[in-house]
Short mmCIF file of N, CA and C in Angstrom, two decimals:
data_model
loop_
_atom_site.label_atom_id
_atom_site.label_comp_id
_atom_site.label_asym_id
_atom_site.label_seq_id
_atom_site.Cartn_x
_atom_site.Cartn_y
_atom_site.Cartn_z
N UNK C 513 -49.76 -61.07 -30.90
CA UNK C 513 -48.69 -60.48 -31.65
C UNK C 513 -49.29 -59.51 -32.66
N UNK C 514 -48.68 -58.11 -32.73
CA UNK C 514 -48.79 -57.38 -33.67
C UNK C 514 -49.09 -57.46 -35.34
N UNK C 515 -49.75 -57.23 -36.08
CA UNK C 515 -49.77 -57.32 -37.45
C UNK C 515 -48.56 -56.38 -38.29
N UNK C 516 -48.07 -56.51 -38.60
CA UNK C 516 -46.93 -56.08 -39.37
C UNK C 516 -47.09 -55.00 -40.49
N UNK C 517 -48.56 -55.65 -41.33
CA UNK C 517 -49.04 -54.82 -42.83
C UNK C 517 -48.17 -54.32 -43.72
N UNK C 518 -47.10 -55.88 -44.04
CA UNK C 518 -46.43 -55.88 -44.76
C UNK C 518 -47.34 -55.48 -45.97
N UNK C 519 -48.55 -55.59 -46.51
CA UNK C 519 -49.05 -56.13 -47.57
C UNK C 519 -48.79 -54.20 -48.31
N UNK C 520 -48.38 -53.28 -47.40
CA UNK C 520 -48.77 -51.45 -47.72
C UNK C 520 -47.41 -51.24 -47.70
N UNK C 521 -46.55 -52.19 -48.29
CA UNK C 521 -45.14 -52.07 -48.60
C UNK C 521 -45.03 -53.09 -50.08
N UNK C 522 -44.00 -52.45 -50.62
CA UNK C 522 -43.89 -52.86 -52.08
C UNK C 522 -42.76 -54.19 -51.83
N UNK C 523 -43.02 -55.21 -52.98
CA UNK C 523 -42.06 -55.87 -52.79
C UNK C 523 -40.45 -55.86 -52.52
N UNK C 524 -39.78 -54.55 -52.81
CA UNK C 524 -38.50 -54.50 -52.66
C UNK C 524 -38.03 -54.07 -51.35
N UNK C 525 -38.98 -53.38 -51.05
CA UNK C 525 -38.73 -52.93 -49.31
C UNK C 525 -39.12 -54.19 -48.47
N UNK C 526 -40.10 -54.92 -48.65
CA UNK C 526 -40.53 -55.92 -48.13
C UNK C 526 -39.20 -56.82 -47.75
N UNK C 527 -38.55 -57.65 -49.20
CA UNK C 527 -37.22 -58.05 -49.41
C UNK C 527 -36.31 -57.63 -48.87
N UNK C 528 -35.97 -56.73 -48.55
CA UNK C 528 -34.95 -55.75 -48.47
C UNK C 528 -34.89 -55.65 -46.69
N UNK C 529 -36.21 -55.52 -45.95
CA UNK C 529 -36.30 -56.13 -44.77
C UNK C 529 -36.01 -57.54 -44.22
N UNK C 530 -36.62 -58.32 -45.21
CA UNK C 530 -36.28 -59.62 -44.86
C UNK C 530 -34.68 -59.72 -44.39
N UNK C 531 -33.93 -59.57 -45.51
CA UNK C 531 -33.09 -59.97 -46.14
C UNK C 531 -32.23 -59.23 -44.26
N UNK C 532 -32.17 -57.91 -44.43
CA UNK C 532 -31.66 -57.47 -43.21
C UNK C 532 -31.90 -57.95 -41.91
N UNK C 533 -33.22 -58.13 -41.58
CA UNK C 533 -33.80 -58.68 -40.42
C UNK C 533 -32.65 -59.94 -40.32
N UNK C 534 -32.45 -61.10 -41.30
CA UNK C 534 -31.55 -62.47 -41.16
C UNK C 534 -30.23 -61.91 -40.94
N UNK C 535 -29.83 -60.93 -41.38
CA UNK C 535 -28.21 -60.23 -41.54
C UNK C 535 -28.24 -59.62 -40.10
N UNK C 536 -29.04 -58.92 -39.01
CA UNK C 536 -29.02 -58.22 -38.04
C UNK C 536 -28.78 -59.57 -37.10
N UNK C 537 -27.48 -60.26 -37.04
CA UNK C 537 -27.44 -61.20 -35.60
C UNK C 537 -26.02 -61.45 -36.46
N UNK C 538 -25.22 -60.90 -34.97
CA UNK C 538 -23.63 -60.88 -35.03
C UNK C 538 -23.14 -62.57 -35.39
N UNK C 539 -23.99 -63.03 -34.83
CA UNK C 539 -23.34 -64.75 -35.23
C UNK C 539 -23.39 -65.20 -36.67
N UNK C 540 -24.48 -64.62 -37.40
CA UNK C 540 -24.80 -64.95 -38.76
C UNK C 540 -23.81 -64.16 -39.37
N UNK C 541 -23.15 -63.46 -39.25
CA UNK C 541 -22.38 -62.19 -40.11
C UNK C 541 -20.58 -63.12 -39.64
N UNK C 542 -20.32 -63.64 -38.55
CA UNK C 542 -19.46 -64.48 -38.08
C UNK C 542 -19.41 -65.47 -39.19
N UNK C 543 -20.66 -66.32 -38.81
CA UNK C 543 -21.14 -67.31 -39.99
C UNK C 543 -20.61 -66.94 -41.72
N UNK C 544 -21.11 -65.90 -42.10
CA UNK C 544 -20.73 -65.95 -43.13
C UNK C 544 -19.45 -65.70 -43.51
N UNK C 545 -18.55 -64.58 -42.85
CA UNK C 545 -17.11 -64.01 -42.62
C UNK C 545 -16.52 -65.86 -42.95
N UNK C 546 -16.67 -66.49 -41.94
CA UNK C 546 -15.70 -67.46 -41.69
C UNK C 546 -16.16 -68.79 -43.06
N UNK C 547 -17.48 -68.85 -43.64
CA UNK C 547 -17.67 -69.33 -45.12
C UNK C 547 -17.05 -69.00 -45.96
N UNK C 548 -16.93 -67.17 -46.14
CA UNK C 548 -16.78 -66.72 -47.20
C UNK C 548 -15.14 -67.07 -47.85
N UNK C 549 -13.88 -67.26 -46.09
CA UNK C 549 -12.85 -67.72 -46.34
C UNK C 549 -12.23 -68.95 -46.88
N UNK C 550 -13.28 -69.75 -46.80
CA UNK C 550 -12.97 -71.27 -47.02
C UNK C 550 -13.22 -71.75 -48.46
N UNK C 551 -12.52 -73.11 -48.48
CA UNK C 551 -12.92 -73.05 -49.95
C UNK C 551 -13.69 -74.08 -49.54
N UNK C 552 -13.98 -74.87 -48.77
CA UNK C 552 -15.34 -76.05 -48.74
C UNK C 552 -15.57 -75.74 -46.53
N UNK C 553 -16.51 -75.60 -46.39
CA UNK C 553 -16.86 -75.79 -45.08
C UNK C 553 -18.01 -76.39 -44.99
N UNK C 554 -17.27 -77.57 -43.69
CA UNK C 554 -18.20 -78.60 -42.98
C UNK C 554 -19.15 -77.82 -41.95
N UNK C 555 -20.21 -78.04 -41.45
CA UNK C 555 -20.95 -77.63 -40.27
C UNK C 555 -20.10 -77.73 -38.96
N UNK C 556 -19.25 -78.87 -38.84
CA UNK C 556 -18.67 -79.05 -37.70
C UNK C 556 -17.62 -77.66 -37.42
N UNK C 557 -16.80 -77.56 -38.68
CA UNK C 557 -15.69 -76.52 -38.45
C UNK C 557 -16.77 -74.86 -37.92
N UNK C 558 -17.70 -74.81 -38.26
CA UNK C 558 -18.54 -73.53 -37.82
C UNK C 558 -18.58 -73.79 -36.05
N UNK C 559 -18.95 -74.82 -36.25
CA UNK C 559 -19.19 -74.98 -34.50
C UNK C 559 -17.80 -74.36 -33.86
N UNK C 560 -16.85 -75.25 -34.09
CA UNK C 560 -15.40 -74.95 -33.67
C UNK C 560 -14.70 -73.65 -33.68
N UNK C 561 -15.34 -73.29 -35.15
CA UNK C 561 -14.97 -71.38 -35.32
C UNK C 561 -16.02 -70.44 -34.23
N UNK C 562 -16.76 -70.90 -34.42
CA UNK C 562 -17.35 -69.56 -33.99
C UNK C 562 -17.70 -70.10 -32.36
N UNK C 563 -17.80 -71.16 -31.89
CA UNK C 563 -18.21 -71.42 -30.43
C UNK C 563 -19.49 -71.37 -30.04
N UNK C 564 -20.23 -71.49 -30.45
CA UNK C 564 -21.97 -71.79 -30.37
C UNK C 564 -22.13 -73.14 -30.58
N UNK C 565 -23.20 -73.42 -29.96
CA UNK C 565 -23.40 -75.04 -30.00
C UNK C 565 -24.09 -75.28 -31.45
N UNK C 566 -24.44 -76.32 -31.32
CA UNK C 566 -24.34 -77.21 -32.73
C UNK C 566 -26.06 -76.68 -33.34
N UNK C 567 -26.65 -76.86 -32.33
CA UNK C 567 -28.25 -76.95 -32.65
C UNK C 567 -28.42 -75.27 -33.16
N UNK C 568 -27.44 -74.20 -32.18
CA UNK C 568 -27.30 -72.79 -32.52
C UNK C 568 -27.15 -72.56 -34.07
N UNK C 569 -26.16 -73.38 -34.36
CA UNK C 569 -25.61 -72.78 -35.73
C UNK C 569 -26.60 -73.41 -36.60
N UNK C 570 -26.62 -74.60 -36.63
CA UNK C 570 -28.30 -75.40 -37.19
C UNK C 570 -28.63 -74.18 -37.78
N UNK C 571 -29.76 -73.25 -36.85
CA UNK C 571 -31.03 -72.50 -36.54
C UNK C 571 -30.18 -71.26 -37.54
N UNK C 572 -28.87 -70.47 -37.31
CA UNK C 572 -28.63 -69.57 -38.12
C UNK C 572 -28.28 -69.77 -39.31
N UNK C 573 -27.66 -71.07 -39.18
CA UNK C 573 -27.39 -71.31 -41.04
C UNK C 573 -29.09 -71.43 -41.61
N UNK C 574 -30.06 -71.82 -41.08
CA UNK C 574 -31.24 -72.40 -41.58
C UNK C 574 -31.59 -70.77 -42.08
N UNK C 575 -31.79 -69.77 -41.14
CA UNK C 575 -31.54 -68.63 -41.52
C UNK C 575 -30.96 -68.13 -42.31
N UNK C 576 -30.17 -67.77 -42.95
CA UNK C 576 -29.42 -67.30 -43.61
C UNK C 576 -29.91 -68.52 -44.73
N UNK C 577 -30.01 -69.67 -45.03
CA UNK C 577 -30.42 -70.44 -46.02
C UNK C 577 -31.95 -69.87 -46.86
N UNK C 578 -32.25 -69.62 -45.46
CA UNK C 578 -33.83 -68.51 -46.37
C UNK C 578 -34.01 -67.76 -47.39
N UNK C 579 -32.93 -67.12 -46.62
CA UNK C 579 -32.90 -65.93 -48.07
C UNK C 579 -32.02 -66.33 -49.36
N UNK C 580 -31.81 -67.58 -49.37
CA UNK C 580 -31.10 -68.21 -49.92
C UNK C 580 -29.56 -67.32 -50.33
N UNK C 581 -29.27 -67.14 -49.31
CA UNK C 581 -27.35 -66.37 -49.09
C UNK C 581 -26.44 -67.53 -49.39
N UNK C 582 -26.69 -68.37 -48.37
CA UNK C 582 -25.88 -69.57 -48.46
C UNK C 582 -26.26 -71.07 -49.25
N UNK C 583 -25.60 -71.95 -49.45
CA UNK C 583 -26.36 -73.34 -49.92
C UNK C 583 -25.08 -73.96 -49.40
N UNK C 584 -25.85 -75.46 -49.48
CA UNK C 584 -25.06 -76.57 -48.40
C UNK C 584 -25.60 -77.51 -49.33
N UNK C 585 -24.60 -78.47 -49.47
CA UNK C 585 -24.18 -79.91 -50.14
C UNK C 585 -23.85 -81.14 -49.31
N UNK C 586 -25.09 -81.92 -49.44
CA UNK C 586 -24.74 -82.95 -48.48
C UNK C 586 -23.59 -83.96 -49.16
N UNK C 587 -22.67 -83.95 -48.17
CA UNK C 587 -21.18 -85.16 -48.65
C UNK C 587 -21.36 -86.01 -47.42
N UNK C 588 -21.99 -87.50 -47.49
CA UNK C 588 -22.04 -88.01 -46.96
C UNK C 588 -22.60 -87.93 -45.55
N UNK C 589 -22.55 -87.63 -44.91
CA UNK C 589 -22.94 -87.45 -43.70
C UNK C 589 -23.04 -85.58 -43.13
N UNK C 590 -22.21 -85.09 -44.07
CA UNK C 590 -21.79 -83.97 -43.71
C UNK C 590 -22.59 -83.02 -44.97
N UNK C 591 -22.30 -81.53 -44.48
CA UNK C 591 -23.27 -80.71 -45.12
C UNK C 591 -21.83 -80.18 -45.24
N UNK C 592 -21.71 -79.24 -46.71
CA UNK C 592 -20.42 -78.50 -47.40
C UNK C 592 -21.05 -77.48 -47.79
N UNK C 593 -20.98 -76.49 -47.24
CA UNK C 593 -21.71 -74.74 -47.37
C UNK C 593 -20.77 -73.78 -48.23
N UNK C 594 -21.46 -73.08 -49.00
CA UNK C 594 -20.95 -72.23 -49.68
C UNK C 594 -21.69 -70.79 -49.58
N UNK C 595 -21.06 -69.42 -50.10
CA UNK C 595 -22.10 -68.33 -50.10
C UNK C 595 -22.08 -68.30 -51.71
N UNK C 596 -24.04 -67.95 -51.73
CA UNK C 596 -24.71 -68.29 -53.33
C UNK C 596 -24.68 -66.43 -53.56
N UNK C 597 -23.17 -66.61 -54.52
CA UNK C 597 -23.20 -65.21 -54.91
C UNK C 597 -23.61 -64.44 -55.63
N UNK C 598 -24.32 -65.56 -56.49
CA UNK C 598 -25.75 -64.77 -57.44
C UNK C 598 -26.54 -63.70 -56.18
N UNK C 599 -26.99 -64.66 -54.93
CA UNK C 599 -27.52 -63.75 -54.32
C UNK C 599 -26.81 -62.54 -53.75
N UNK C 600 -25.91 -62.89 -53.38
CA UNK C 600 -25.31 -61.65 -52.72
C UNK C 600 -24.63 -60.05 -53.70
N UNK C 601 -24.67 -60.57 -54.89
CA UNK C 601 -24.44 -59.63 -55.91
C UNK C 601 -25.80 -59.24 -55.83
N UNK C 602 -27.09 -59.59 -55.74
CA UNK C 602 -28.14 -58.77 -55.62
C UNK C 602 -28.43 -58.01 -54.62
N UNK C 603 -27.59 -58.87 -53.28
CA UNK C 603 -28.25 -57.72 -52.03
C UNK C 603 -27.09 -56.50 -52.53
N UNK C 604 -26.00 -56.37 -52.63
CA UNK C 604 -25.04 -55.35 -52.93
C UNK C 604 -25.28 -54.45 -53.66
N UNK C 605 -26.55 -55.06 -55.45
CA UNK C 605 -27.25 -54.10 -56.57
C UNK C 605 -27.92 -53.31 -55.54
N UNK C 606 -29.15 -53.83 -54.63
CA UNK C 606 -30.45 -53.44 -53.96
C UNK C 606 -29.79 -52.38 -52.91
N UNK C 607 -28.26 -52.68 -52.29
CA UNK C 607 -27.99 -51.49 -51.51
C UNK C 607 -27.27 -50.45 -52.05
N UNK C 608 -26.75 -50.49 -53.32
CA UNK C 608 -26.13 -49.50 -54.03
C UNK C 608 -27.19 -48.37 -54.67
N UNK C 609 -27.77 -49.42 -55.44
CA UNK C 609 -29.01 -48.88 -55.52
C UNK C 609 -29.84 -48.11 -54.62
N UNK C 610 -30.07 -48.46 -53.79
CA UNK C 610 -30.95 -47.70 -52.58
C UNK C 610 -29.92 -45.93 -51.96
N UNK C 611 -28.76 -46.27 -51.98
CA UNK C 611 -27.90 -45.29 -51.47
C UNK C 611 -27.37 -44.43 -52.39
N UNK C 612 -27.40 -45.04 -54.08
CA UNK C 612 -26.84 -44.01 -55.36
C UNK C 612 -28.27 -43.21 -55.36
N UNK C 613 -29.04 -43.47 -55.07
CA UNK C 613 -30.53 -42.65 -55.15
C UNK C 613 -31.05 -41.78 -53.88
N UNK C 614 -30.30 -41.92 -53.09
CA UNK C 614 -30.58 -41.05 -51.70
C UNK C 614 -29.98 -39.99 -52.15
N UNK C 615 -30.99 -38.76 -52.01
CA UNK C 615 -30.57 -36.99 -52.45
C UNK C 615 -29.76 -36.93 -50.85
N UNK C 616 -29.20 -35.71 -51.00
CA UNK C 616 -28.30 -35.09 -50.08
C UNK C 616 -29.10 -34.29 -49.47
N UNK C 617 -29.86 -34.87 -48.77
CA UNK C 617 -30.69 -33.82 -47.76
C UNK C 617 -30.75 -33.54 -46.16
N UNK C 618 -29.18 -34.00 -45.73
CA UNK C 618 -29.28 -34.05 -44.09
C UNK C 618 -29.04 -32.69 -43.70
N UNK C 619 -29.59 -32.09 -42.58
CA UNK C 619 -29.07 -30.76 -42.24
C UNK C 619 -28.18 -30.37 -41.88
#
């Protein structure tokens, strides 16, 4: 496998990849759409919404838990997910930011 040489990139671009790389998979963006409506969601109701098996959604919520987007509360047996909007008010600063600073230079 390729070396990447993240290390000749600054931390915000670095981030800023991450963060997209987890956001680039239509199921995770499903995932969050159908969180963002609820006021408490179980793991089970994701399965049921979105139609991916169980171990699937596992693996994308675990994802999306990385970048710490989402957090989950164990209630008993069950996990209760929320989106952590501290973070997401930052990815929104980091893309406003990135696009209020792009000059007008297309031809």
């Amino acid at each position: 496998m390729g070396i990447t040489k993240t290390q000749i990139f600054n931390q915000n671009q670095n981030q800023m990849a991450k963060t997209f790389k987890v956001l680039a998979n239509p199921a995770r963006i499903a995932i969050l759409e159908y969180i963002s409506k609820q006021e408490a969601c179980i793991c089970n109701d994701i399965v049921d919404e979105i139609g991916l098996a169980q171990p699937t959604i596992s693996q994308h919520l675990k994802e999306l838990k990385s970048i710490d987007l989402i957090r989950g509360e164990i209630e008993g047996k069950k996990i209760c997910y929320c989106i952590n909007l501290d973070t997401w008010v930052t990815i929104q600063k980091t893309l406003n930011n990135f696009f209020n600073t792009t000059k007008r230079n297309c031809c």
